[in-house]
Amino acid sequence: MPSVEEMRCSGRQGMRRISLRFCLLAAVLTALLVKKVSPGFLGAGQRDSRNLQLRRLSASAADDQASEWRLDLGHAIDVLRRDVPAMINSYSYEPDYAIFSQDVIFEDARLPSFRLEGLEAYKTTIDMFRWSLRAACDRHKMQVMSISPPLNGVIYMRWRLQVWPKDPLGPAKDFFSRETWSWHSLPLYGYGAASEPTIIDGYSTYEIDPWTAKIVKHAIEITNPPTLLRDLLAGRLPSFQLGSRMPQVMSLPTLELPRAR
């Protein structure tokens, strides 16, 4: 028969086994509950680290996009500074239209109803204007006086155009200047090509798309003399016809020769 001391030791060992089993069961239940209620609780540190990395990647991508936008904007300003005088002064020069949006708008700042939409219409108008200058003037010179960094998404350019209109009676003078004719006293010799240029000053504004850095609108304002773009094209460049692909050539006046007696 076991002694009292042996019974006490056996009881204590049994209690330890029960306590150990209870602790193991409690640990398993706790783990299951935590996993079911909050799967990310035990990995909160890892989750915070991952979120921090995502924020850093997003900030880096935003910085790269902003840097690319600034580079594209600087390129657009460089192209405008180079192309505006070059495409007017040289008929063979090919401007870079890649800086313009496909839906670019071209308008007169003084008369917003004078407006063209679309890159192809813009190209056609610029080509017609260049052709008209070449047809109507002996010489012409375009200068960019100043160009400013964008303010509220708008680039401001101040320019000056000098034109020397052709003598409209030049072919007739050449005809009558032959040795077989002596018509130097005709009234047409009181006219001639301009010796001094006609100066036209104005501003151009270029609106920039805030996402692509492309030009979405080009507006022109002629300040000296204060003139609507439509009137300038019709008055000072009479060979320019808006709406036709190629301008009409100026016709010469009809002269009546005196009858031989």
Coordinates of C-alpha atoms in Angstrom, one line a residue:
M1 CA 0.0 0.0 0.0
P2 CA 1.5 3.4 -1.1
S3 CA 2.5 5.7 1.6
V4 CA 1.0 9.2 2.1
E5 CA 4.1 10.8 0.7
E6 CA 3.9 8.8 -2.4
M7 CA 0.3 9.7 -2.9
R8 CA 1.1 13.4 -2.6
C9 CA 3.9 13.2 -5.2
S10 CA 1.6 11.3 -7.6
G11 CA -1.1 14.0 -7.1
R12 CA 1.4 16.8 -7.8
Q13 CA 2.6 15.1 -11.0
G14 CA -1.0 14.7 -12.2
M15 CA -1.7 18.3 -11.6
R16 CA 1.4 19.3 -13.6
R17 CA 0.2 17.2 -16.5
I18 CA -3.3 18.7 -16.4
S19 CA -1.8 22.3 -16.2
L20 CA 0.6 21.6 -19.1
R21 CA -2.2 20.2 -21.3
F22 CA -4.4 23.2 -20.4
C23 CA -1.6 25.6 -21.4
L24 CA -1.1 23.9 -24.7
L25 CA -4.8 23.9 -25.4
A26 CA -5.0 27.6 -24.5
A27 CA -2.0 28.4 -26.8
V28 CA -3.6 26.6 -29.7
L29 CA -7.0 28.3 -29.2
T30 CA -5.3 31.7 -29.0
A31 CA -3.4 31.1 -32.2
L32 CA -6.6 30.0 -34.0
L33 CA -8.5 33.0 -32.7
V34 CA -5.8 35.5 -33.7
K35 CA -5.5 34.0 -37.2
K36 CA -9.2 34.1 -37.7
V37 CA -9.9 37.6 -36.3
S38 CA -6.8 39.4 -37.4
P39 CA -4.6 37.6 -40.0
G40 CA -2.2 40.5 -40.2
F41 CA -1.8 41.1 -36.5
L42 CA 1.3 39.0 -36.0
G43 CA 2.8 40.6 -39.2
A44 CA 2.1 44.2 -38.5
G45 CA 5.7 45.2 -38.7
Q46 CA 6.1 43.5 -42.1
R47 CA 2.9 45.2 -43.3
D48 CA 4.1 48.6 -42.3
S49 CA 7.5 48.0 -44.0
R50 CA 5.7 47.0 -47.2
N51 CA 3.4 50.0 -47.1
L52 CA 6.5 52.3 -46.6
Q53 CA 8.2 50.7 -49.6
L54 CA 5.0 51.2 -51.7
R55 CA 4.8 54.9 -50.7
R56 CA 8.5 55.3 -51.6
L57 CA 7.9 53.7 -55.0
S58 CA 4.9 55.9 -55.6
A59 CA 6.8 59.0 -54.7
S60 CA 9.7 58.0 -56.9
A61 CA 7.3 57.4 -59.9
A62 CA 5.6 60.8 -59.3
D63 CA 9.0 62.5 -59.2
D64 CA 10.0 60.7 -62.4
Q65 CA 6.8 61.8 -64.1
A66 CA 7.2 65.4 -62.9
S67 CA 10.8 65.4 -64.1
E68 CA 9.8 64.1 -67.5
W69 CA 7.1 66.8 -67.8
R70 CA 9.6 69.5 -67.0
L71 CA 11.9 68.1 -69.7
D72 CA 9.1 68.0 -72.3
L73 CA 8.2 71.6 -71.4
G74 CA 11.7 72.8 -71.8
H75 CA 11.9 71.0 -75.1
A76 CA 8.7 72.7 -76.2
I77 CA 10.1 76.2 -75.3
D78 CA 13.3 75.4 -77.2
V79 CA 11.4 74.3 -80.3
L80 CA 9.2 77.4 -80.3
R81 CA 12.3 79.7 -79.9
R82 CA 13.9 78.0 -82.9
D83 CA 11.0 77.2 -85.2
V84 CA 8.9 80.4 -85.1
P85 CA 11.5 82.6 -86.8
A86 CA 13.0 79.8 -88.9
M87 CA 9.8 78.6 -90.5
I88 CA 8.9 82.1 -91.5
N89 CA 12.3 83.2 -92.7
S90 CA 13.0 80.0 -94.6
Y91 CA 10.2 78.4 -96.8
S92 CA 12.1 75.1 -96.9
Y93 CA 12.3 74.8 -93.1
E94 CA 10.3 72.0 -91.6
P95 CA 8.9 72.9 -88.2
D96 CA 8.5 70.3 -85.4
Y97 CA 4.8 69.8 -84.8
A98 CA 5.4 67.0 -82.3
I99 CA 5.1 69.6 -79.4
F100 CA 1.5 70.3 -80.3
S101 CA -1.6 68.3 -79.3
Q102 CA -3.6 66.6 -82.0
D103 CA -6.6 68.8 -80.9
V104 CA -4.7 72.1 -80.8
I105 CA -6.8 75.2 -81.1
F106 CA -5.5 78.3 -83.1
E107 CA -7.4 81.6 -82.6
D108 CA -7.2 85.3 -82.6
A109 CA -7.0 86.7 -79.1
R110 CA -8.9 89.8 -80.2
L111 CA -11.6 87.8 -82.0
P112 CA -12.1 84.4 -80.5
S113 CA -14.7 83.5 -83.2
F114 CA -11.7 83.3 -85.6
R115 CA -10.7 79.8 -84.6
L116 CA -9.3 76.6 -86.0
E117 CA -9.3 73.2 -84.4
G118 CA -7.0 70.2 -85.0
L119 CA -3.4 69.8 -85.8
E120 CA -3.9 69.3 -89.6
A121 CA -5.9 72.5 -89.8
Y122 CA -3.1 74.3 -87.9
K123 CA -0.4 72.9 -90.2
T124 CA -2.4 74.0 -93.3
T125 CA -2.9 77.5 -92.0
I126 CA 0.8 77.9 -91.2
D127 CA 1.8 76.6 -94.6
M128 CA -0.7 79.0 -96.3
F129 CA 0.7 81.9 -94.3
R130 CA 4.3 81.1 -95.2
W131 CA 3.3 80.7 -98.9
S132 CA 1.5 84.0 -98.9
L133 CA 4.5 85.8 -97.4
R134 CA 6.7 84.4 -100.1
A135 CA 4.2 85.3 -102.9
A136 CA 3.4 88.8 -101.7
C137 CA 6.7 90.0 -100.3
D138 CA 10.2 90.6 -101.7
R139 CA 11.6 90.0 -98.2
H140 CA 10.3 89.2 -94.8
K141 CA 11.9 88.7 -91.4
M142 CA 10.5 87.2 -88.2
Q143 CA 12.2 87.8 -84.8
V144 CA 11.3 86.4 -81.4
M145 CA 11.8 89.4 -79.1
S146 CA 11.2 87.5 -75.9
I147 CA 9.8 84.3 -74.6
S148 CA 8.9 83.7 -70.9
P149 CA 8.7 80.6 -68.8
P150 CA 5.2 79.2 -68.4
L151 CA 2.9 81.2 -66.0
N152 CA -0.2 79.3 -64.9
G153 CA 0.4 76.9 -67.7
V154 CA 0.8 79.5 -70.5
I155 CA 4.0 80.5 -72.4
Y156 CA 4.2 84.1 -73.6
M157 CA 6.1 85.1 -76.7
R158 CA 6.6 88.6 -78.1
W159 CA 7.5 88.7 -81.8
R160 CA 8.1 91.1 -84.6
L161 CA 7.5 90.6 -88.3
Q162 CA 9.0 92.9 -91.0
V163 CA 7.7 92.6 -94.5
W164 CA 8.8 94.3 -97.8
P165 CA 5.7 93.9 -100.1
K166 CA 6.4 93.2 -103.7
D167 CA 5.8 95.8 -106.4
P168 CA 2.4 94.7 -107.9
L169 CA 3.3 96.4 -111.2
G170 CA 6.8 94.8 -111.4
P171 CA 6.0 92.5 -114.4
A172 CA 4.4 95.4 -116.3
K173 CA 7.5 97.5 -115.7
D174 CA 9.7 94.7 -117.0
F175 CA 7.6 94.5 -120.1
F176 CA 7.7 98.2 -120.8
S177 CA 11.4 98.5 -120.0
R178 CA 12.4 96.6 -123.2
E179 CA 14.3 98.5 -125.8
T180 CA 11.4 98.4 -128.3
W181 CA 9.2 100.4 -125.9
S182 CA 9.5 103.9 -124.5
W183 CA 6.8 104.1 -121.9
H184 CA 8.9 105.3 -118.9
S185 CA 6.6 108.3 -118.6
L186 CA 3.5 106.1 -117.9
P187 CA 1.9 106.6 -114.4
L188 CA 2.8 103.1 -113.3
Y189 CA 6.4 104.2 -112.9
G190 CA 5.2 106.4 -110.0
Y191 CA 4.8 103.2 -108.0
G192 CA 7.3 100.7 -106.8
A193 CA 8.3 98.2 -104.2
A194 CA 8.5 99.4 -100.6
S195 CA 12.0 100.6 -99.6
E196 CA 11.1 100.5 -95.9
P197 CA 9.6 97.4 -94.2
T198 CA 6.1 97.3 -92.7
I199 CA 6.6 96.3 -89.1
I200 CA 4.0 94.1 -87.3
D201 CA 4.4 93.5 -83.6
G202 CA 2.4 91.0 -81.6
Y203 CA 2.1 88.3 -79.0
S204 CA 1.6 84.6 -79.1
T205 CA 0.4 82.6 -76.1
Y206 CA 0.7 78.9 -75.9
E207 CA -1.4 76.9 -73.4
I208 CA 0.3 73.8 -72.1
D209 CA -1.5 70.5 -71.1
P210 CA -0.7 69.9 -67.4
W211 CA -0.2 66.1 -68.0
T212 CA 1.5 65.8 -71.4
A213 CA 3.3 69.2 -71.7
K214 CA 1.9 69.5 -75.2
I215 CA 0.6 72.7 -76.6
V216 CA -3.2 72.6 -76.7
K217 CA -3.9 76.2 -77.7
H218 CA -2.1 78.9 -79.7
A219 CA -3.6 82.4 -79.6
I220 CA -2.2 85.5 -81.5
E221 CA -2.7 89.1 -80.6
I222 CA -1.4 91.8 -83.0
T223 CA -0.6 94.9 -81.1
N224 CA 1.2 97.2 -83.6
P225 CA -0.8 98.2 -85.5
P226 CA -3.8 96.9 -83.4
T227 CA -5.3 94.6 -86.0
L228 CA -7.4 91.5 -86.2
L229 CA -5.5 88.5 -87.5
R230 CA -8.3 88.1 -90.2
D231 CA -7.9 91.8 -91.3
L232 CA -4.1 91.5 -91.4
L233 CA -4.2 88.5 -93.6
A234 CA -6.8 90.0 -95.9
G235 CA -5.3 93.5 -96.0
R236 CA -1.5 93.3 -95.8
L237 CA -1.2 89.9 -97.4
P238 CA -3.9 90.0 -100.1
S239 CA -2.8 86.6 -101.6
F240 CA -3.9 84.9 -98.4
Q241 CA -7.3 83.2 -98.6
L242 CA -8.4 81.5 -95.4
G243 CA -10.3 78.3 -96.1
S244 CA -8.5 77.3 -99.4
R245 CA -5.6 75.0 -99.5
M246 CA -3.5 77.2 -101.7
P247 CA -3.8 81.0 -101.9
Q248 CA -4.8 82.8 -105.0
V249 CA -2.1 84.7 -107.0
M250 CA -2.6 88.4 -107.2
S251 CA -3.8 89.6 -110.6
L252 CA -2.2 92.5 -112.3
P253 CA -4.2 95.6 -113.5
T254 CA -5.2 95.8 -117.1
L255 CA -3.5 98.6 -119.0
E256 CA -4.7 100.3 -122.2
L257 CA -1.9 101.1 -124.7
P258 CA -2.3 104.2 -126.8
R259 CA -3.3 103.5 -130.4
A260 CA -0.8 104.1 -133.1
R261 CA -1.7 106.9 -135.5

